mmCIF file of C-alpha atoms in Angstrom:
data_model
loop_
_atom_site.group_PDB
_atom_site.id
_atom_site.type_symbol
_atom_site.label_atom_id
_atom_site.label_comp_id
_atom_site.label_asym_id
_atom_site.label_seq_id
_atom_site.Cartn_x
_atom_site.Cartn_y
_atom_site.Cartn_z
ATOM 1 C CA MET A 1430 0.000 0.000 0.000
ATOM 2 C CA TYR A 1431 2.852 2.416 0.746
ATOM 3 C CA GLU A 1432 3.959 2.112 -2.910
ATOM 4 C CA PHE A 1433 0.716 3.892 -3.743
ATOM 5 C CA ALA A 1434 1.841 6.953 -1.750
ATOM 6 C CA ILE A 1435 5.027 7.162 -3.825
ATOM 7 C CA ALA A 1436 3.177 6.666 -7.120
ATOM 8 C CA TRP A 1437 0.572 9.250 -6.116
ATOM 9 C CA ASP A 1438 3.269 11.801 -5.313
ATOM 10 C CA TRP A 1439 4.824 11.274 -8.738
ATOM 11 C CA LEU A 1440 1.403 11.609 -10.366
ATOM 12 C CA SER A 1441 0.998 14.938 -8.597
ATOM 13 C CA PHE A 1442 4.414 16.005 -9.869
ATOM 14 C CA ALA A 1443 3.530 15.007 -13.452
ATOM 15 C CA ALA A 1444 0.251 16.938 -13.356
ATOM 16 C CA ARG A 1445 2.007 19.979 -11.884
ATOM 17 C CA TRP A 1446 4.743 19.820 -14.513
ATOM 18 C CA LEU A 1447 2.205 19.663 -17.333
ATOM 19 C CA HIS A 1448 0.220 22.484 -15.750
ATOM 20 C CA VAL A 1449 3.270 24.750 -15.515
ATOM 21 C CA ILE A 1450 4.415 24.004 -19.081
ATOM 22 C CA THR A 1451 1.031 24.718 -20.651
ATOM 23 C CA ALA A 1452 0.482 27.765 -18.431
ATOM 24 C CA ILE A 1453 3.779 29.233 -19.638
ATOM 25 C CA ALA A 1454 2.680 28.677 -23.246
ATOM 26 C CA TRP A 1455 -0.749 30.232 -22.645
ATOM 27 C CA ILE A 1456 0.499 33.238 -20.686
ATOM 28 C CA GLY A 1457 3.307 33.814 -23.172
ATOM 29 C CA SER A 1458 1.007 33.889 -26.201
ATOM 30 C CA SER A 1459 -1.566 36.000 -24.345
ATOM 31 C CA PHE A 1460 0.957 38.632 -23.289
ATOM 32 C CA TYR A 1461 2.549 38.646 -26.727
ATOM 33 C CA PHE A 1462 -0.685 39.297 -28.609
ATOM 34 C CA ILE A 1463 -1.799 42.021 -26.195
ATOM 35 C CA ALA A 1464 1.559 43.747 -26.635
ATOM 36 C CA LEU A 1465 1.343 43.254 -30.419
ATOM 37 C CA ASP A 1466 -2.173 44.663 -30.572
ATOM 38 C CA LEU A 1467 -1.233 47.734 -28.535
ATOM 39 C CA GLY A 1468 1.857 48.360 -30.668
ATOM 40 C CA LEU A 1469 0.137 48.318 -34.069
ATOM 41 C CA ARG A 1470 0.632 51.363 -36.303
ATOM 42 C CA GLN A 1471 -1.340 52.585 -39.305
ATOM 43 C CA ARG A 1472 0.150 53.876 -42.544
ATOM 44 C CA GLU A 1473 -0.950 54.816 -46.026
ATOM 45 C CA GLY A 1474 -1.217 52.084 -48.595
ATOM 46 C CA MET A 1475 -2.217 49.310 -46.225
ATOM 47 C CA PRO A 1476 -4.465 46.517 -47.601
ATOM 48 C CA GLU A 1477 -8.192 47.120 -47.395
ATOM 49 C CA GLY A 1478 -9.560 46.155 -43.990
ATOM 50 C CA ALA A 1479 -6.144 46.196 -42.303
ATOM 51 C CA HIS A 1480 -6.264 47.961 -38.942
ATOM 52 C CA GLY A 1481 -2.532 48.286 -38.314
ATOM 53 C CA GLU A 1482 0.864 46.692 -38.707
ATOM 54 C CA GLU A 1483 4.129 46.227 -36.891
ATOM 55 C CA TRP A 1484 7.670 45.214 -37.738
ATOM 56 C CA GLN A 1485 9.445 42.993 -35.247
ATOM 57 C CA VAL A 1486 12.866 41.386 -35.057
ATOM 58 C CA HIS A 1487 13.601 38.105 -33.334
ATOM 59 C CA GLY A 1488 15.853 35.092 -33.794
ATOM 60 C CA GLY A 1489 17.918 36.730 -36.505
ATOM 61 C CA GLY A 1490 14.974 37.602 -38.754
ATOM 62 C CA PHE A 1491 12.368 40.306 -39.344
ATOM 63 C CA TYR A 1492 8.613 39.806 -39.060
ATOM 64 C CA HIS A 1493 6.012 41.973 -40.778
ATOM 65 C CA ILE A 1494 2.649 41.556 -39.033
ATOM 66 C CA GLN A 1495 -0.685 43.069 -40.046
ATOM 67 C CA LYS A 1496 -3.973 42.927 -38.160
ATOM 68 C CA TYR A 1497 -7.427 42.950 -39.726
ATOM 69 C CA LEU A 1498 -9.938 44.407 -37.300
ATOM 70 C CA VAL A 1499 -12.740 42.207 -38.640
ATOM 71 C CA ALA A 1500 -11.290 39.841 -41.250
ATOM 72 C CA PRO A 1501 -9.393 39.872 -44.572
ATOM 73 C CA ALA A 1502 -11.342 39.902 -47.799
ATOM 74 C CA GLU A 1503 -10.607 36.221 -48.384
ATOM 75 C CA MET A 1504 -9.925 33.267 -46.172
ATOM 76 C CA PRO A 1505 -6.137 32.630 -45.943
ATOM 77 C CA GLU A 1506 -4.857 29.173 -46.871
ATOM 78 C CA HIS A 1507 -3.186 28.630 -43.510
ATOM 79 C CA LEU A 1508 -4.564 29.803 -40.176
ATOM 80 C CA THR A 1509 -2.878 29.163 -36.805
ATOM 81 C CA TRP A 1510 -5.193 28.883 -33.802
ATOM 82 C CA PHE A 1511 -4.135 29.675 -30.245
ATOM 83 C CA LYS A 1512 -6.411 27.661 -27.979
ATOM 84 C CA TRP A 1513 -4.947 24.326 -26.872
ATOM 85 C CA GLU A 1514 -2.524 25.912 -24.412
ATOM 86 C CA SER A 1515 -5.543 27.399 -22.623
ATOM 87 C CA TYR A 1516 -7.545 24.182 -22.626
ATOM 88 C CA VAL A 1517 -4.712 21.954 -21.402
ATOM 89 C CA THR A 1518 -3.742 24.472 -18.721
ATOM 90 C CA TRP A 1519 -7.248 24.289 -17.275
ATOM 91 C CA LEU A 1520 -7.547 20.505 -17.616
ATOM 92 C CA SER A 1521 -4.170 19.868 -15.980
ATOM 93 C CA GLY A 1522 -4.989 22.402 -13.268
ATOM 94 C CA PHE A 1523 -8.276 20.682 -12.492
ATOM 95 C CA ALA A 1524 -6.486 17.322 -12.450
ATOM 96 C CA LEU A 1525 -4.045 18.750 -9.912
ATOM 97 C CA LEU A 1526 -6.951 20.078 -7.857
ATOM 98 C CA CYS A 1527 -8.426 16.575 -7.791
ATOM 99 C CA ILE A 1528 -5.108 14.887 -6.947
ATOM 100 C CA VAL A 1529 -4.092 17.253 -4.137
ATOM 101 C CA TYR A 1530 -7.235 18.838 -2.713
ATOM 102 C CA TYR A 1531 -10.028 16.379 -3.482
ATOM 103 C CA ALA A 1532 -8.126 13.162 -2.800
ATOM 104 C CA GLY A 1533 -6.506 14.812 0.229
ATOM 105 C CA ALA A 1534 -9.610 16.723 1.319
ATOM 106 C CA ASP A 1535 -9.290 15.748 4.993
ATOM 107 C CA LEU A 1536 -5.865 17.366 5.114
ATOM 108 C CA TYR A 1537 -5.725 20.125 2.509
ATOM 109 C CA LEU A 1538 -9.329 21.149 1.872
ATOM 110 C CA VAL A 1539 -11.310 20.844 5.113
ATOM 111 C CA ASP A 1540 -10.343 22.624 8.309
ATOM 112 C CA PRO A 1541 -12.820 21.816 11.134
ATOM 113 C CA ALA A 1542 -11.645 24.942 12.944
ATOM 114 C CA VAL A 1543 -12.953 26.970 9.982
ATOM 115 C CA LEU A 1544 -16.054 24.957 9.004
ATOM 116 C CA ASP A 1545 -16.760 21.412 10.158
ATOM 117 C CA ILE A 1546 -18.011 19.745 6.979
ATOM 118 C CA SER A 1547 -17.394 16.366 5.382
ATOM 119 C CA ALA A 1548 -14.972 15.897 2.501
ATOM 120 C CA PRO A 1549 -17.718 15.109 -0.071
ATOM 121 C CA VAL A 1550 -19.606 18.280 0.890
ATOM 122 C CA ALA A 1551 -16.439 20.353 0.607
ATOM 123 C CA ILE A 1552 -15.699 18.925 -2.845
ATOM 124 C CA LEU A 1553 -19.229 19.689 -4.030
ATOM 125 C CA ILE A 1554 -18.904 23.274 -2.752
ATOM 126 C CA SER A 1555 -15.582 23.546 -4.563
ATOM 127 C CA ILE A 1556 -16.941 22.389 -7.918
ATOM 128 C CA ALA A 1557 -20.148 24.429 -7.596
ATOM 129 C CA SER A 1558 -18.253 27.615 -6.734
ATOM 130 C CA ILE A 1559 -15.927 27.270 -9.730
ATOM 131 C CA ALA A 1560 -18.888 26.727 -12.061
ATOM 132 C CA PHE A 1561 -20.706 29.672 -10.462
ATOM 133 C CA GLY A 1562 -17.723 31.892 -11.241
ATOM 134 C CA TRP A 1563 -18.049 31.474 -14.991
ATOM 135 C CA ILE A 1564 -21.861 31.706 -14.993
ATOM 136 C CA ALA A 1565 -21.873 34.916 -12.932
ATOM 137 C CA TYR A 1566 -19.027 36.495 -14.908
ATOM 138 C CA ASP A 1567 -20.535 35.673 -18.302
ATOM 139 C CA PHE A 1568 -23.911 37.042 -17.198
ATOM 140 C CA LEU A 1569 -22.348 40.313 -16.027
ATOM 141 C CA CYS A 1570 -20.376 40.737 -19.252
ATOM 142 C CA LYS A 1571 -23.505 40.267 -21.343
ATOM 143 C CA ALA A 1572 -25.546 42.533 -19.059
ATOM 144 C CA PHE A 1573 -22.959 45.314 -19.373
ATOM 145 C CA LEU A 1574 -22.369 44.744 -23.098
ATOM 146 C CA GLY A 1575 -21.916 48.081 -24.838
ATOM 147 C CA ARG A 1576 -21.741 49.980 -21.551
ATOM 148 C CA SER A 1577 -18.801 51.115 -19.420
ATOM 149 C CA ASP A 1578 -15.955 48.576 -19.347
ATOM 150 C CA THR A 1579 -14.516 50.342 -16.301
ATOM 151 C CA PHE A 1580 -17.740 49.958 -14.318
ATOM 152 C CA LEU A 1581 -17.896 46.312 -15.341
ATOM 153 C CA MET A 1582 -14.360 45.686 -14.085
ATOM 154 C CA VAL A 1583 -15.138 47.388 -10.753
ATOM 155 C CA PHE A 1584 -18.247 45.225 -10.361
ATOM 156 C CA LEU A 1585 -16.285 42.088 -11.203
ATOM 157 C CA TYR A 1586 -13.625 43.068 -8.671
ATOM 158 C CA GLY A 1587 -16.361 43.215 -6.039
ATOM 159 C CA VAL A 1588 -17.319 39.636 -6.942
ATOM 160 C CA LEU A 1589 -13.695 38.496 -6.574
ATOM 161 C CA VAL A 1590 -13.395 40.157 -3.151
ATOM 162 C CA ALA A 1591 -16.607 38.453 -2.030
ATOM 163 C CA MET A 1592 -15.299 35.086 -3.231
ATOM 164 C CA ALA A 1593 -11.959 35.665 -1.478
ATOM 165 C CA TRP A 1594 -13.790 36.178 1.816
ATOM 166 C CA GLY A 1595 -16.228 33.345 1.169
ATOM 167 C CA TYR A 1596 -13.541 30.756 0.439
ATOM 168 C CA THR A 1597 -11.721 31.557 3.692
ATOM 169 C CA GLN A 1598 -14.971 30.882 5.595
ATOM 170 C CA VAL A 1599 -15.224 27.372 4.141
ATOM 171 C CA PHE A 1600 -11.781 25.928 3.325
ATOM 172 C CA THR A 1601 -8.257 25.932 4.719
ATOM 173 C CA GLY A 1602 -6.272 29.088 3.968
ATOM 174 C CA ARG A 1603 -4.101 27.218 1.488
ATOM 175 C CA ALA A 1604 -7.127 25.772 -0.322
ATOM 176 C CA SER A 1605 -8.876 29.166 -0.270
ATOM 177 C CA PHE A 1606 -6.103 30.819 -2.264
ATOM 178 C CA VAL A 1607 -5.823 27.940 -4.729
ATOM 179 C CA HIS A 1608 -9.605 27.941 -5.205
ATOM 180 C CA LEU A 1609 -9.687 31.679 -5.809
ATOM 181 C CA GLY A 1610 -7.011 31.092 -8.441
ATOM 182 C CA ALA A 1611 -9.024 28.226 -9.957
ATOM 183 C CA PHE A 1612 -12.175 30.382 -9.855
ATOM 184 C CA THR A 1613 -10.398 33.109 -11.839
ATOM 185 C CA ALA A 1614 -8.513 30.757 -14.170
ATOM 186 C CA THR A 1615 -11.782 29.016 -15.064
ATOM 187 C CA ILE A 1616 -13.219 32.366 -16.131
ATOM 188 C CA MET A 1617 -10.141 32.976 -18.273
ATOM 189 C CA SER A 1618 -10.121 29.562 -19.940
ATOM 190 C CA ALA A 1619 -13.892 29.612 -20.453
ATOM 191 C CA ASN A 1620 -13.481 32.995 -22.142
ATOM 192 C CA VAL A 1621 -11.294 31.255 -24.708
ATOM 193 C CA PHE A 1622 -13.437 28.116 -25.028
ATOM 194 C CA MET A 1623 -16.907 29.683 -24.836
ATOM 195 C CA VAL A 1624 -16.458 33.126 -26.416
ATOM 196 C CA ILE A 1625 -13.171 33.956 -28.135
ATOM 197 C CA ILE A 1626 -12.701 30.821 -30.252
ATOM 198 C CA PRO A 1627 -16.431 30.407 -31.124
ATOM 199 C CA ASN A 1628 -16.568 34.053 -32.243
ATOM 200 C CA GLN A 1629 -13.498 33.567 -34.412
ATOM 201 C CA LYS A 1630 -15.045 30.435 -35.914
ATOM 202 C CA ILE A 1631 -18.164 32.436 -36.844
ATOM 203 C CA VAL A 1632 -15.964 34.960 -38.658
ATOM 204 C CA VAL A 1633 -14.094 32.145 -40.480
ATOM 205 C CA ALA A 1634 -17.399 30.508 -41.491
ATOM 206 C CA ASP A 1635 -18.631 33.838 -42.904
ATOM 207 C CA LEU A 1636 -15.439 34.230 -44.929
ATOM 208 C CA ILE A 1637 -15.723 30.721 -46.341
ATOM 209 C CA ALA A 1638 -19.367 31.349 -47.260
ATOM 210 C CA GLY A 1639 -18.497 34.663 -48.915
ATOM 211 C CA ARG A 1640 -20.356 36.759 -46.324
ATOM 212 C CA LYS A 1641 -19.044 39.916 -44.698
ATOM 213 C CA PRO A 1642 -18.325 39.107 -41.018
ATOM 214 C CA ASP A 1643 -20.051 41.124 -38.301
ATOM 215 C CA PRO A 1644 -17.454 43.235 -36.385
ATOM 216 C CA LYS A 1645 -19.288 42.670 -33.069
ATOM 217 C CA TYR A 1646 -17.753 39.206 -32.698
ATOM 218 C CA GLY A 1647 -14.234 40.586 -32.766
ATOM 219 C CA LYS A 1648 -15.175 43.353 -30.322
ATOM 220 C CA ILE A 1649 -16.604 40.891 -27.805
ATOM 221 C CA ALA A 1650 -13.585 38.599 -28.117
ATOM 222 C CA LYS A 1651 -11.248 41.567 -27.600
ATOM 223 C CA GLN A 1652 -13.065 42.517 -24.382
ATOM 224 C CA ARG A 1653 -12.710 39.012 -22.943
ATOM 225 C CA SER A 1654 -9.058 38.843 -24.008
ATOM 226 C CA THR A 1655 -8.378 42.116 -22.209
ATOM 227 C CA HIS A 1656 -9.992 40.758 -19.046
ATOM 228 C CA ASN A 1657 -7.740 37.707 -19.255
ATOM 229 C CA ASN A 1658 -4.735 39.976 -19.606
ATOM 230 C CA TYR A 1659 -5.450 41.768 -16.325
ATOM 231 C CA LEU A 1660 -6.353 38.587 -14.417
ATOM 232 C CA THR A 1661 -3.224 36.605 -15.314
ATOM 233 C CA LEU A 1662 -0.761 37.979 -12.753
ATOM 234 C CA PRO A 1663 -3.089 37.548 -9.733
ATOM 235 C CA VAL A 1664 -3.749 33.947 -10.781
ATOM 236 C CA ILE A 1665 0.001 33.247 -10.875
ATOM 237 C CA PHE A 1666 0.378 34.729 -7.378
ATOM 238 C CA LEU A 1667 -2.482 32.643 -6.008
ATOM 239 C CA MET A 1668 -1.172 29.431 -7.545
ATOM 240 C CA LEU A 1669 2.298 30.020 -6.081
ATOM 241 C CA SER A 1670 0.949 31.095 -2.688
ATOM 242 C CA ASN A 1671 0.748 27.545 -1.305
ATOM 243 C CA HIS A 1672 4.514 27.834 -0.664
ATOM 244 C CA TYR A 1673 4.064 30.960 1.497
ATOM 245 C CA PRO A 1674 1.934 30.619 4.646
ATOM 246 C CA LEU A 1675 2.406 34.317 5.399
ATOM 247 C CA ALA A 1676 0.052 34.883 2.485
ATOM 248 C CA PHE A 1677 -2.619 32.223 2.995
ATOM 249 C CA ALA A 1678 -2.454 31.281 6.692
ATOM 250 C CA THR A 1679 -2.870 34.678 8.331
ATOM 251 C CA GLU A 1680 -5.789 36.533 9.874
ATOM 252 C CA TYR A 1681 -6.523 38.771 6.883
ATOM 253 C CA ASN A 1682 -5.699 36.333 4.093
ATOM 254 C CA TRP A 1683 -8.812 37.269 2.125
ATOM 255 C CA VAL A 1684 -7.814 40.955 2.190
ATOM 256 C CA ILE A 1685 -4.345 40.003 0.989
ATOM 257 C CA ALA A 1686 -5.862 38.062 -1.914
ATOM 258 C CA SER A 1687 -8.093 41.028 -2.777
ATOM 259 C CA LEU A 1688 -5.131 43.434 -2.859
ATOM 260 C CA VAL A 1689 -3.197 41.042 -5.098
ATOM 261 C CA PHE A 1690 -5.814 41.590 -7.820
ATOM 262 C CA LEU A 1691 -5.196 45.342 -7.605
ATOM 263 C CA MET A 1692 -1.449 44.782 -7.940
ATOM 264 C CA GLY A 1693 -2.127 42.735 -11.055
ATOM 265 C CA VAL A 1694 -4.003 45.675 -12.546
ATOM 266 C CA THR A 1695 -1.320 48.251 -11.744
ATOM 267 C CA ILE A 1696 1.507 46.117 -13.135
ATOM 268 C CA ARG A 1697 -0.335 45.216 -16.338
ATOM 269 C CA HIS A 1698 -1.404 48.854 -16.815
ATOM 270 C CA TRP A 1699 2.257 49.907 -16.874
ATOM 271 C CA PHE A 1700 3.182 47.286 -19.455
ATOM 272 C CA ASN A 1701 0.107 47.912 -21.582
ATOM 273 C CA THR A 1702 0.729 51.658 -21.564
ATOM 274 C CA ARG A 1703 4.350 51.150 -22.564
ATOM 275 C CA HIS A 1704 3.420 48.731 -25.358
ATOM 276 C CA ALA A 1705 0.913 51.266 -26.677
ATOM 277 C CA ARG A 1706 3.709 53.897 -26.657
ATOM 278 C CA LYS A 1707 1.610 56.187 -24.469
ATOM 279 C CA GLY A 1708 4.259 56.949 -21.895
ATOM 280 C CA SER A 1709 5.613 55.333 -18.754
ATOM 281 C CA PRO A 1710 3.173 55.715 -15.831
ATOM 282 C CA THR A 1711 5.591 55.322 -12.910
ATOM 283 C CA TRP A 1712 2.741 55.862 -10.449
ATOM 284 C CA THR A 1713 1.667 52.273 -11.123
ATOM 285 C CA TRP A 1714 4.909 50.934 -9.609
ATOM 286 C CA ILE A 1715 4.567 53.242 -6.619
ATOM 287 C CA ALA A 1716 1.014 51.979 -6.107
ATOM 288 C CA THR A 1717 2.192 48.368 -6.471
ATOM 289 C CA VAL A 1718 4.923 48.823 -3.854
ATOM 290 C CA VAL A 1719 2.471 50.486 -1.446
ATOM 291 C CA LEU A 1720 -0.012 47.636 -1.915
ATOM 292 C CA PHE A 1721 2.729 45.062 -1.330
ATOM 293 C CA ILE A 1722 3.850 46.818 1.867
ATOM 294 C CA ILE A 1723 0.246 46.754 3.098
ATOM 295 C CA ILE A 1724 0.109 43.033 2.303
ATOM 296 C CA MET A 1725 3.331 42.438 4.230
ATOM 297 C CA TRP A 1726 1.906 44.322 7.240
ATOM 298 C CA LEU A 1727 -1.380 42.418 7.106
ATOM 299 C CA SER A 1728 0.532 39.130 7.167
ATOM 300 C CA THR A 1729 2.012 40.048 10.578
ATOM 301 C CA VAL A 1730 -1.372 40.383 12.293
ATOM 302 C CA PRO A 1731 -1.669 37.276 14.511
ATOM 303 C CA LYS A 1732 -4.435 34.820 13.760
ATOM 304 C CA ILE A 1733 -6.677 34.432 16.786
ATOM 305 C CA LEU A 1734 -8.429 31.114 17.408
ATOM 306 C CA THR A 1735 -11.100 30.418 20.010
ATOM 307 C CA GLY A 1736 -10.559 27.715 22.635
ATOM 308 C CA GLU A 1737 -12.886 25.402 20.742
ATOM 309 C CA GLN A 1738 -10.999 25.974 17.499
ATOM 310 C CA GLU A 1739 -7.691 25.222 19.271
ATOM 311 C CA GLU A 1740 -9.075 21.909 20.542
ATOM 312 C CA MET A 1741 -10.385 20.954 17.089
ATOM 313 C CA ALA A 1742 -7.049 21.783 15.491
ATOM 314 C CA ALA A 1743 -5.197 19.578 17.991
ATOM 315 C CA ALA A 1744 -7.576 16.622 17.681
ATOM 316 C CA VAL A 1745 -6.667 13.661 15.494
ATOM 317 C CA PRO A 1746 -8.978 13.569 12.447
ATOM 318 C CA PRO A 1747 -10.778 10.197 12.158
ATOM 319 C CA ALA A 1748 -9.244 9.636 8.723
ATOM 320 C CA PHE A 1749 -5.755 9.699 10.307
ATOM 321 C CA GLU A 1750 -6.500 7.828 13.529
ATOM 322 C CA ARG A 1751 -4.547 4.777 12.323
ATOM 323 C CA PHE A 1752 -1.342 6.834 12.269
ATOM 324 C CA ALA A 1753 -1.785 8.100 15.842
ATOM 325 C CA SER A 1754 -2.708 4.657 17.218
ATOM 326 C CA ASN A 1755 0.109 2.811 15.424
ATOM 327 C CA VAL A 1756 2.669 1.018 17.592
ATOM 328 C CA HIS A 1757 5.516 3.038 16.074
ATOM 329 C CA PHE A 1758 3.824 6.411 16.633
ATOM 330 C CA PRO A 1759 5.443 7.311 19.986
ATOM 331 C CA ALA A 1760 8.937 6.855 18.538
ATOM 332 C CA ALA A 1761 8.041 8.621 15.279
ATOM 333 C CA LYS A 1762 6.468 11.466 17.255
ATOM 334 C CA ASP A 1763 9.692 11.898 19.239
ATOM 335 C CA VAL A 1764 11.632 12.169 15.979
ATOM 336 C CA VAL A 1765 9.267 14.780 14.563
ATOM 337 C CA LEU A 1766 9.173 16.848 17.752
ATOM 338 C CA SER A 1767 12.959 16.829 18.097
ATOM 339 C CA ARG A 1768 13.872 17.293 14.425
ATOM 340 C CA CYS A 1769 10.959 19.114 12.761
ATOM 341 C CA SER A 1770 8.737 21.059 15.150
ATOM 342 C CA MET A 1771 11.201 23.879 15.810
ATOM 343 C CA CYS A 1772 10.269 25.172 12.329
ATOM 344 C CA HIS A 1773 6.846 23.591 11.858
ATOM 345 C CA ALA A 1774 5.234 25.461 14.748
ATOM 346 C CA LYS A 1775 2.856 28.353 15.291
ATOM 347 C CA GLU A 1776 5.825 30.292 16.629
ATOM 348 C CA PRO A 1777 8.965 28.804 15.025
ATOM 349 C CA VAL A 1778 12.075 29.009 17.204
ATOM 350 C CA TRP A 1779 14.548 28.480 14.373
ATOM 351 C CA GLU A 1780 16.332 31.709 13.529
ATOM 352 C CA GLY A 1781 15.112 33.267 10.288
ATOM 353 C CA ILE A 1782 11.883 31.243 10.150
ATOM 354 C CA VAL A 1783 8.879 33.474 10.857
ATOM 355 C CA ALA A 1784 6.114 31.070 9.810
ATOM 356 C CA ALA A 1785 5.818 27.317 9.448
ATOM 357 C CA PRO A 1786 6.921 26.276 5.931
ATOM 358 C CA LYS A 1787 3.833 25.744 3.751
ATOM 359 C CA GLY A 1788 1.736 26.320 6.868
ATOM 360 C CA VAL A 1789 2.456 22.748 8.062
ATOM 361 C CA LEU A 1790 2.315 22.491 11.865
ATOM 362 C CA LEU A 1791 3.798 19.468 13.644
ATOM 363 C CA GLU A 1792 3.309 20.182 17.338
ATOM 364 C CA ASN A 1793 0.707 17.656 18.495
ATOM 365 C CA ASP A 1794 -0.672 14.188 17.769
ATOM 366 C CA GLY A 1795 -3.364 15.481 15.414
ATOM 367 C CA GLU A 1796 -0.996 17.538 13.280
ATOM 368 C CA ILE A 1797 1.674 14.826 13.069
ATOM 369 C CA ALA A 1798 -0.852 12.099 12.186
ATOM 370 C CA ALA A 1799 -2.539 14.311 9.575
ATOM 371 C CA HIS A 1800 0.787 14.923 7.809
ATOM 372 C CA ALA A 1801 1.975 11.321 8.004
ATOM 373 C CA MET A 1802 2.379 10.840 4.246
ATOM 374 C CA GLU A 1803 4.314 14.089 3.836
ATOM 375 C CA ILE A 1804 6.632 13.159 6.707
ATOM 376 C CA TYR A 1805 7.128 9.729 5.127
ATOM 377 C CA LEU A 1806 7.965 11.131 1.679
ATOM 378 C CA GLN A 1807 9.936 14.216 2.770
ATOM 379 C CA ALA A 1808 11.906 12.884 5.738
ATOM 380 C CA GLY A 1809 11.617 9.098 5.462
ATOM 381 C CA ARG A 1810 11.848 7.987 1.855
ATOM 382 C CA SER A 1811 13.797 11.078 0.784
ATOM 383 C CA HIS A 1812 16.160 13.504 2.531
ATOM 384 C CA ALA A 1813 14.276 16.618 1.468
ATOM 385 C CA MET A 1814 13.567 17.434 5.104
ATOM 386 C CA PRO A 1815 15.113 18.836 7.156
ATOM 387 C CA PRO A 1816 16.814 21.095 4.555
ATOM 388 C CA ALA A 1817 20.496 20.172 4.337
ATOM 389 C CA ASN A 1818 19.736 17.914 7.337
ATOM 390 C CA ILE A 1819 20.169 21.011 9.464
ATOM 391 C CA THR A 1820 18.721 19.309 12.565
ATOM 392 C CA GLN A 1821 20.942 16.246 12.013
ATOM 393 C CA ILE A 1822 18.243 13.594 11.748
ATOM 394 C CA GLN A 1823 19.909 10.182 11.932
ATOM 395 C CA PRO A 1824 19.514 7.290 9.438
ATOM 396 C CA GLU A 1825 17.821 5.113 12.069
ATOM 397 C CA GLU A 1826 15.347 7.918 12.746
ATOM 398 C CA ARG A 1827 14.435 8.068 9.079
ATOM 399 C CA LYS A 1828 13.946 4.306 9.134
ATOM 400 C CA MET A 1829 11.606 4.734 12.104
ATOM 401 C CA LEU A 1830 9.475 7.241 10.144
ATOM 402 C CA VAL A 1831 9.320 4.782 7.238
ATOM 403 C CA ALA A 1832 8.342 1.907 9.526
ATOM 404 C CA TRP A 1833 5.660 4.035 11.193
ATOM 405 C CA PHE A 1834 3.960 5.019 7.936
ATOM 406 C CA GLU A 1835 4.296 1.693 6.122
ATOM 407 C CA SER A 1836 3.031 -0.352 9.080
ATOM 408 C CA ALA A 1837 0.059 2.003 9.431
ATOM 409 C CA VAL A 1838 -0.990 1.709 5.782
ATOM 410 C CA SER A 1839 -0.092 -2.006 5.533
ATOM 411 C CA PRO A 1840 -0.799 -3.434 9.013
ATOM 412 C CA LYS A 1841 -1.066 -7.013 7.685
ATOM 413 C CA GLU A 1842 2.441 -6.838 6.262
ATOM 414 C CA GLU A 1843 3.709 -5.653 9.672
ATOM 415 C CA GLN A 1844 2.051 -8.578 11.426
ATOM 416 C CA ASN A 1845 3.679 -11.050 9.023
ATOM 417 C CA LYS A 1846 7.176 -9.840 9.814
#
C-alpha cells in the first residue's frame, strides 16, 4: 500500500509539470498578442480592412505583421489557432486540484476549525463555486455589453473580493487561495473556449461562405481577451501562494488576496501603456509597492483562534486515527518533535523562520498524524527534510518514520514480519 503513496506523489508532480508548461505557453502567447495589438501602427497604402501593422525582429529575422480588425477579404490558406494551451492548462490544473485537494480533502481542503463539513460536501462546494464563477461572470459581461468597461471591471472586482472572503470561511487558507485562483482561471479559460474561439469560428465561417463578417464578434472577443490579460498575474500569485503561509495562513488572508488583484491591474497597466507607446506611468509601480507593503503588514497580524478551534485543530482527524494509534507512533512522534517542530510550529524558534513552511504544523498528535504521508515522503523515503539535514536527523530515525507510515498503511504486512 505504501507504494501507492510514492506513485501518487509522482502523479501529482507530473500533473504539476504539465500544468506549468502549458500555463507558460498560454500566458506567453496572451501577453505577446496584447503587446502586439497595442503596438500596431497605421500607414498609407495598407491593404483594405487592415487595422494596423508592426515590424518585429527576433531570432535573426524580421517579421512583418498586419492585423485585420474584422477579417481579410478572403480566407487565408493557412490559419494558426491559439487555444490548446488554454484548454490543457485548465484541464491539468483541475487534475491537480483533484489529486491534491479532493483526494486529500481531509488534510488540505477541510479545516474543522474553519467549518466542520465532510470531505464530499467540501468537494461539491468547490466544484459548484468554480462553475458559479463562470456563470456569474458571463452574465455580467452580457448585461454590461456596450456599456462602461470600467464599471464592469469594478463590479467584477467586487465579486472576486466576495469570493476571497467566502472561500476563507469554508476551506483551509491554502485551499482558499488555490480555489480563488481556480475560480479566476476558469473564467479565463472559459473565455477562450466559450467566447473567443467560437466568435473567431463564426468569422471564419462567414469568410468561407463569402459573407461579410459582423465586427461585433471581434469586439466581444477583444473585451474578454483584455480581461484575461489583467487577471493573469493575480492567478500566478495565487497558484504560487501555497509555498508561502504568510500569504494564505494569516488573519486577513482574504484581504491580501483582494489586494493582489489590484497589484495585477497596476503592473499590467504599466506594461500595456508602454506597449501602446503612451508613456511610462511610474505611479503604477509606486502603487504596487504600497499595496505590497500593506500586504506584508497584514501578514504580521496574529491569527486568533477560540478555545474550541484550538481543541479541534489539535484533535486527530478520524481519517488519520490509524497513524496516531500505530505502535511506532510514539517513537516517530519523538523524531518529529525533536527534528521538525522547531520550524513547523505556530511560533517557530529556528532563527530566520517566521512562519511554518507551507503552513504545516507538527506540534501535536493530530498535526503529526494528519501529515503522516508528507513526513514519510519528505523525511523518510527522501532527505528533502530537514533542509540540508540542518537538525541532524539520523539514518535510524528516518527508518523509524518509514516503519511508522508503512506499518500504518499495511498493518497485515507488519504482522507477518
